[in-house]
PDB file of C-alpha atoms in Angstrom:
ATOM      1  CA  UNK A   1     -37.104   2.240  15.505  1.00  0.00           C
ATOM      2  CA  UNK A   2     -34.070   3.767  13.826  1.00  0.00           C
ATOM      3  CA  UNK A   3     -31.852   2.819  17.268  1.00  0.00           C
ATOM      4  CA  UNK A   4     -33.435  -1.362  17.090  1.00  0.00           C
ATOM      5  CA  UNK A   5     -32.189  -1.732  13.474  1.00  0.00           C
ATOM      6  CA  UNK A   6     -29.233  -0.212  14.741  1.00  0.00           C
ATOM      7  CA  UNK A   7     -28.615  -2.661  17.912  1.00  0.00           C
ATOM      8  CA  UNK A   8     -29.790  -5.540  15.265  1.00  0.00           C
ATOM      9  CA  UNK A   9     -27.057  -4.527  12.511  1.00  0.00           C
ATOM     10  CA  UNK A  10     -24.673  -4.082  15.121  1.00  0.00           C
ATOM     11  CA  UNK A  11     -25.185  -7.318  16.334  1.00  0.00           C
ATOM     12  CA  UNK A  12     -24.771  -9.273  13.374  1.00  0.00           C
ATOM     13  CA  UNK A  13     -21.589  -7.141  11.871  1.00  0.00           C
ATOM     14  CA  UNK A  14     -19.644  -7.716  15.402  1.00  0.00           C
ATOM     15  CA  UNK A  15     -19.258 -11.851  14.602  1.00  0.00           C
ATOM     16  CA  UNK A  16     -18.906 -11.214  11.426  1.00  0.00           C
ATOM     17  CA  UNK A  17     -15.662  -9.324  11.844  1.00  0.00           C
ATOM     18  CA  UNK A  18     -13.951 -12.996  13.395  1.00  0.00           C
ATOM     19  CA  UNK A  19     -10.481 -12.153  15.357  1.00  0.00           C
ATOM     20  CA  UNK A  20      -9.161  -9.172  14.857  1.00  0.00           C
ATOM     21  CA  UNK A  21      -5.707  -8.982  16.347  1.00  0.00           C
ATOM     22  CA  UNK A  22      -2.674  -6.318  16.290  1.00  0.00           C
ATOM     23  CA  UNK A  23      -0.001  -7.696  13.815  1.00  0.00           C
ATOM     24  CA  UNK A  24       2.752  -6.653  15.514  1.00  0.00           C
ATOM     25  CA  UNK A  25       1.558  -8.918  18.989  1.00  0.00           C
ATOM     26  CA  UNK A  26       3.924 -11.209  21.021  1.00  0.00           C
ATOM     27  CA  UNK A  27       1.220 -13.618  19.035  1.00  0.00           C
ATOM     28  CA  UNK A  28       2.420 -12.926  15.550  1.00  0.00           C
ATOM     29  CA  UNK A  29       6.211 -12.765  16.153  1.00  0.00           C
ATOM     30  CA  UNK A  30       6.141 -14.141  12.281  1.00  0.00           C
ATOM     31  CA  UNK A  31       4.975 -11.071  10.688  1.00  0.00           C
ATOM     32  CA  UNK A  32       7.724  -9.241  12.017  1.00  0.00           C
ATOM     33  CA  UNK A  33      10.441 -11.370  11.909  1.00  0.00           C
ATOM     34  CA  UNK A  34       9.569 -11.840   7.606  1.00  0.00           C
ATOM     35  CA  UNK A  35       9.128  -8.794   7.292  1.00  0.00           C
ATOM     36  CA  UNK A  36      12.660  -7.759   8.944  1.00  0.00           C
ATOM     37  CA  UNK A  37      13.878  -9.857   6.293  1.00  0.00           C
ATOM     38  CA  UNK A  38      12.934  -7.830   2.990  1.00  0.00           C
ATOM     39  CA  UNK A  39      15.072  -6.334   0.853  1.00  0.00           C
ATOM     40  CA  UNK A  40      13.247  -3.250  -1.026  1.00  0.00           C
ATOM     41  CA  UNK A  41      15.087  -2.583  -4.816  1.00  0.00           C
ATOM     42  CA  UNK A  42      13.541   0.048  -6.329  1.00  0.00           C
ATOM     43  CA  UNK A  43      14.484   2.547  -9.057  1.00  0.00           C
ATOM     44  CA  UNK A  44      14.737   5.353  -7.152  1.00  0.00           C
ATOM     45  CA  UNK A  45      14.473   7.501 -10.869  1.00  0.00           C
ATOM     46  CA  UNK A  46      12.050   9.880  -9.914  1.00  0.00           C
ATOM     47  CA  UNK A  47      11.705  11.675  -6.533  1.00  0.00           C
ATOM     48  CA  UNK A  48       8.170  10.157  -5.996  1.00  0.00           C
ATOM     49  CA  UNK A  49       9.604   6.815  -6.389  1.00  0.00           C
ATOM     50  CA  UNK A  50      12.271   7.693  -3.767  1.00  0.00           C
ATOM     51  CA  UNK A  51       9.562   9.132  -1.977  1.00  0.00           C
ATOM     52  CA  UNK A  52       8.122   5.271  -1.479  1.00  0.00           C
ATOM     53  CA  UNK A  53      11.290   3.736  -1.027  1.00  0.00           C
ATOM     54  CA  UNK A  54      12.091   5.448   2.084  1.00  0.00           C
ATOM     55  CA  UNK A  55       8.570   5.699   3.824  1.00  0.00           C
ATOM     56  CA  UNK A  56       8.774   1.666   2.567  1.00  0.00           C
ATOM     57  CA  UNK A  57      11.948   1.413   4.707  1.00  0.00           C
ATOM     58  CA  UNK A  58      10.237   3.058   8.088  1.00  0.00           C
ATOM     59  CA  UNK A  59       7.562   0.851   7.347  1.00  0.00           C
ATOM     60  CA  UNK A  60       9.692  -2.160   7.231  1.00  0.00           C
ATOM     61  CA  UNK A  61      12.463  -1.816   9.621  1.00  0.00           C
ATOM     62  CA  UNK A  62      14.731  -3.960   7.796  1.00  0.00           C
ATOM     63  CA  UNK A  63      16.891  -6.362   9.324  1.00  0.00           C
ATOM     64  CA  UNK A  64      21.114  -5.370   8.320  1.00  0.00           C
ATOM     65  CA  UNK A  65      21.915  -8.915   8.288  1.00  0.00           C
ATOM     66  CA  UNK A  66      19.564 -11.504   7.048  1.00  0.00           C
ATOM     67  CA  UNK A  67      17.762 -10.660   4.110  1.00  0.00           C
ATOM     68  CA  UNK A  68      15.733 -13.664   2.842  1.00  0.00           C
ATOM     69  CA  UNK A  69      13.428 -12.115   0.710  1.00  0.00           C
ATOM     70  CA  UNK A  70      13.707  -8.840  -2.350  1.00  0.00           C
ATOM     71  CA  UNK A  71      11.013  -6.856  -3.213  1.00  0.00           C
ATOM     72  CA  UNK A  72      10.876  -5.298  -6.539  1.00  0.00           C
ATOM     73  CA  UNK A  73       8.577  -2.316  -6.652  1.00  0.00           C
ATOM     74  CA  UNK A  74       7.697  -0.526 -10.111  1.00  0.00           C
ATOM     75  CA  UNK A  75       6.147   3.297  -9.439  1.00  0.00           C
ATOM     76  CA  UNK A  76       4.464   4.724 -12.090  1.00  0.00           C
ATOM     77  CA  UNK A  77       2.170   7.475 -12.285  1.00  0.00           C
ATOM     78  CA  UNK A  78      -0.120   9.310 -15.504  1.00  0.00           C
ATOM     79  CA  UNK A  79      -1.799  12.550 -15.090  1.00  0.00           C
ATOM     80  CA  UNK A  80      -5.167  12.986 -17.010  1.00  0.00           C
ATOM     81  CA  UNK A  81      -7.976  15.549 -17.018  1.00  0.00           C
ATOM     82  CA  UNK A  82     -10.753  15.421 -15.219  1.00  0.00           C
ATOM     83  CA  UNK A  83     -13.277  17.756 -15.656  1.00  0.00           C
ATOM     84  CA  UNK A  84     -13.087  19.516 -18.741  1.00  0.00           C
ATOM     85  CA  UNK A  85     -15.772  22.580 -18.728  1.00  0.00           C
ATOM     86  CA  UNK A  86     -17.694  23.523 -21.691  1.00  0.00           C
ATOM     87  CA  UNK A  87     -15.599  26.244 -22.690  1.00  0.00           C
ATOM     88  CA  UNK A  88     -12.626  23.960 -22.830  1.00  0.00           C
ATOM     89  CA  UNK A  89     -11.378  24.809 -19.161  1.00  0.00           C
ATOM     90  CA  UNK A  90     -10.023  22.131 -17.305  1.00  0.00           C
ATOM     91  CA  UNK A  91     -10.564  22.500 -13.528  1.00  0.00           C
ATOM     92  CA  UNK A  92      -9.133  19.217 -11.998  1.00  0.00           C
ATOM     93  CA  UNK A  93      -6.888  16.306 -12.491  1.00  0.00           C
ATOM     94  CA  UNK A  94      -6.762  12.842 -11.998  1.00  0.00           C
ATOM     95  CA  UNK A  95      -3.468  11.049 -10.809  1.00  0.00           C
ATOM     96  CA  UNK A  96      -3.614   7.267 -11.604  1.00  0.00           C
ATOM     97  CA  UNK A  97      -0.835   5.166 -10.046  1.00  0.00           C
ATOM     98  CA  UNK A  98       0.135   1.833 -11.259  1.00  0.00           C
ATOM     99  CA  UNK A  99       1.952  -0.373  -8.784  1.00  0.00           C
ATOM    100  CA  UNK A 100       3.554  -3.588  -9.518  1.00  0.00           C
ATOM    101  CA  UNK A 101       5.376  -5.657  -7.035  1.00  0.00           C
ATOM    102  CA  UNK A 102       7.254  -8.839  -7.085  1.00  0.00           C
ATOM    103  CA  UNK A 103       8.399 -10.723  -3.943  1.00  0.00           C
ATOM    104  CA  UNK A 104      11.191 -13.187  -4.450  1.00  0.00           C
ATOM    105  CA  UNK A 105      12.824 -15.693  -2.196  1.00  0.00           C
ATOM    106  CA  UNK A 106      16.555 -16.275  -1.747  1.00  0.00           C
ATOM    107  CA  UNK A 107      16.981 -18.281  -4.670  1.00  0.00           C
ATOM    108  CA  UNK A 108      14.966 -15.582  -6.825  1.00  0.00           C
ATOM    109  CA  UNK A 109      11.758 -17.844  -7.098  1.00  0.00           C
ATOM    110  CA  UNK A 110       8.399 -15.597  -7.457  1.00  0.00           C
ATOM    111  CA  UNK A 111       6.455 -16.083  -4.259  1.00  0.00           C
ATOM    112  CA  UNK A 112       3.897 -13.131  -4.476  1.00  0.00           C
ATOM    113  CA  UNK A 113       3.501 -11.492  -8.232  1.00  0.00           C
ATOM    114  CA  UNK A 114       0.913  -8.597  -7.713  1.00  0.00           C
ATOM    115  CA  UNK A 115      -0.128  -5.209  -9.187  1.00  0.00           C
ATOM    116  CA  UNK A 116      -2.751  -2.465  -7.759  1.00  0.00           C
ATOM    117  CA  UNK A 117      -3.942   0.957  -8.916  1.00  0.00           C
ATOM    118  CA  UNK A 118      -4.531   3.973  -6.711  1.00  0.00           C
ATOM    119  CA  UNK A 119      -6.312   7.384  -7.727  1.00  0.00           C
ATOM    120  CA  UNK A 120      -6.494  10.908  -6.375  1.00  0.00           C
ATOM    121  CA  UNK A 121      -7.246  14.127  -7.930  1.00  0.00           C
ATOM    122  CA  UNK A 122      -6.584  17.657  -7.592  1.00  0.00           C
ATOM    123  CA  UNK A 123      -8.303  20.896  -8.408  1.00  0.00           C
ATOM    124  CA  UNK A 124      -6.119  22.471 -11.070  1.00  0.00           C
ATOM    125  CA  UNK A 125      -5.418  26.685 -11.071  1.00  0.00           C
ATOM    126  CA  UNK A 126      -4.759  28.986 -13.953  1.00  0.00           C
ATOM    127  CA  UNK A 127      -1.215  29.552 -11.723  1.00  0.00           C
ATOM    128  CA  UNK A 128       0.755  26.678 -13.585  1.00  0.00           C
ATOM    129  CA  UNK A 129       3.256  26.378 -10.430  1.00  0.00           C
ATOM    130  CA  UNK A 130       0.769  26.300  -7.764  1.00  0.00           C
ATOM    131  CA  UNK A 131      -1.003  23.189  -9.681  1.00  0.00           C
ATOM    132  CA  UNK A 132       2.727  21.743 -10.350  1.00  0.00           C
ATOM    133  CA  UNK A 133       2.800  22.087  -6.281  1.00  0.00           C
ATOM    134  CA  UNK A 134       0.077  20.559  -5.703  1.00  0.00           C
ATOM    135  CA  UNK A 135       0.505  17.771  -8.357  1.00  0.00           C
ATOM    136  CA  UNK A 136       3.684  16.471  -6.731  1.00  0.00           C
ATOM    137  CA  UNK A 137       1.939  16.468  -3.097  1.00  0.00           C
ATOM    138  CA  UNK A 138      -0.633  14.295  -4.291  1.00  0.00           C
ATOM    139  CA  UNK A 139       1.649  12.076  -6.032  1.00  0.00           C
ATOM    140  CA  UNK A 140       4.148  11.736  -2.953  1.00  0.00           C
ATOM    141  CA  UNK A 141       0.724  11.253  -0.867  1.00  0.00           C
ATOM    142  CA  UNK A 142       0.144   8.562  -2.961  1.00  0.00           C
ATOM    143  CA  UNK A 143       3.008   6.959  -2.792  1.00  0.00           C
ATOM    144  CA  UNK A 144       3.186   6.596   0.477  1.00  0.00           C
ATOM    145  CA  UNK A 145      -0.149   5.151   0.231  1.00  0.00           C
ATOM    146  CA  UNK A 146       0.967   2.504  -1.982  1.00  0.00           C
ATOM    147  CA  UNK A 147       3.657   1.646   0.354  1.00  0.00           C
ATOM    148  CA  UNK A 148       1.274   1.086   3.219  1.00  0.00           C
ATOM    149  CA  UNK A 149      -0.822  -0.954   0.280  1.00  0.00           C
ATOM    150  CA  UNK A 150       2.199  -3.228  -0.323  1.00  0.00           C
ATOM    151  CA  UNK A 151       2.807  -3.558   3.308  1.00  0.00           C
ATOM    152  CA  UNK A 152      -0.815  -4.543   4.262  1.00  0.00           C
ATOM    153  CA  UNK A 153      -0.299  -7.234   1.465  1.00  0.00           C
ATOM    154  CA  UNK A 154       3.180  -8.641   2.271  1.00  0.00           C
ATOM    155  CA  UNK A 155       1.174  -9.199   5.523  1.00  0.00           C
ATOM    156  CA  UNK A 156      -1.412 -10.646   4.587  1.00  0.00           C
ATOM    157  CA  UNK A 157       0.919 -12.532   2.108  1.00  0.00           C
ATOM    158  CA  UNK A 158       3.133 -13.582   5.570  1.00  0.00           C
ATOM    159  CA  UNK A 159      -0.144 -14.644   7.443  1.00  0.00           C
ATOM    160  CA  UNK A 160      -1.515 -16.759   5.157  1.00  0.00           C
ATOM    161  CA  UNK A 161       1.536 -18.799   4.610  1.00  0.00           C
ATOM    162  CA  UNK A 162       1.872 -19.607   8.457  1.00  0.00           C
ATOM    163  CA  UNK A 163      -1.595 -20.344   8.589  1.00  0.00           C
ATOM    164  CA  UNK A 164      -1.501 -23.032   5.221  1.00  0.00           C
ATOM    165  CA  UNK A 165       2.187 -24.141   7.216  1.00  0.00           C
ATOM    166  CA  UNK A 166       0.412 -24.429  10.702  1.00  0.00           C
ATOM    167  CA  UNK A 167      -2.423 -26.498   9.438  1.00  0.00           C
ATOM    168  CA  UNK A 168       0.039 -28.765   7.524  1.00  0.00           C
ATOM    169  CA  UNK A 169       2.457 -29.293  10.704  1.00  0.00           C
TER     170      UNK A 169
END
């Protein structure tokens, strides 16, 4: 029995997923070529924030010459407790990330104006330098999440506008 629902949910989530295709294909030169044309500015303040801008720039492979497009990127990150015990000891913490990012063309008009949040958390020691540690990890770890976020959406961003530009031609 289990196995038939199985086969049956199986065969109605396969159409479901429509074409799924590797961005990167000979089929979607576009993706690549716009996103070879991004410029990343970023305050580079904090060593998280550098921390994004450079796994940002493997990401991106930026073209030297033509740069058609900036991306402004705000980082921002806030450290709360967790779980608080009853006696008042706190044994994790949460790390919320804020992540605002603007994508302008060449003649600084707003084409993509977007924001997303991005959580982790951490058990917390009584050693104050081995949480400090570990804080920092998860905050690099999630910045390099939100760089793979803002890539996935630049993408999708891309896509959709040669799509709408295909179906007007």
């Amino acid at each position: 029995m289990r196995q038939i629902f199985l086969f049956i949910l199986l065969l109605f989530l396969l159409p479901a997923c429509g074409k799924v295709y590797p961005i990167y294909s000979q089929n979607h030169r576009h993706n690549v070529s716009q996103l070879k044309q991004i410029e990343i500015i970023s305050d580079n303040s904090s060593i998280i924030a550098a921390e994004f801008y450079d796994y940002m720039n493997e990401l991106l492979t930026p073209n030297q010459q033509n740069k058609n497009f900036k991306l402004q990127v705000e980082f921002s990150n806030t450290s709360v407790p967790a779980t608080i015990l009853h006696y008042s000891d706190v044994v994790r913490d949460s790390v919320d990330s804020l992540v605002r990012l603007v994508l302008r063309d060449k003649t600084g008009k707003v084409i993509l104006n977007d924001k997303f949040r991005l959580m982790s958390s951490f058990n917390t020691v009584y050693n104050a330098y081995s949480s400090y540690v570990e804080e920092e990890q998860i905050k690099i770890n999630l910045a390099k999440l939100a760089a793979e976020e803002v890539l996935n959406r630049l993408i999708l961003y891309f896509t959709t506008q040669y799509i709408e530009d295909k179906s007007k031609a």
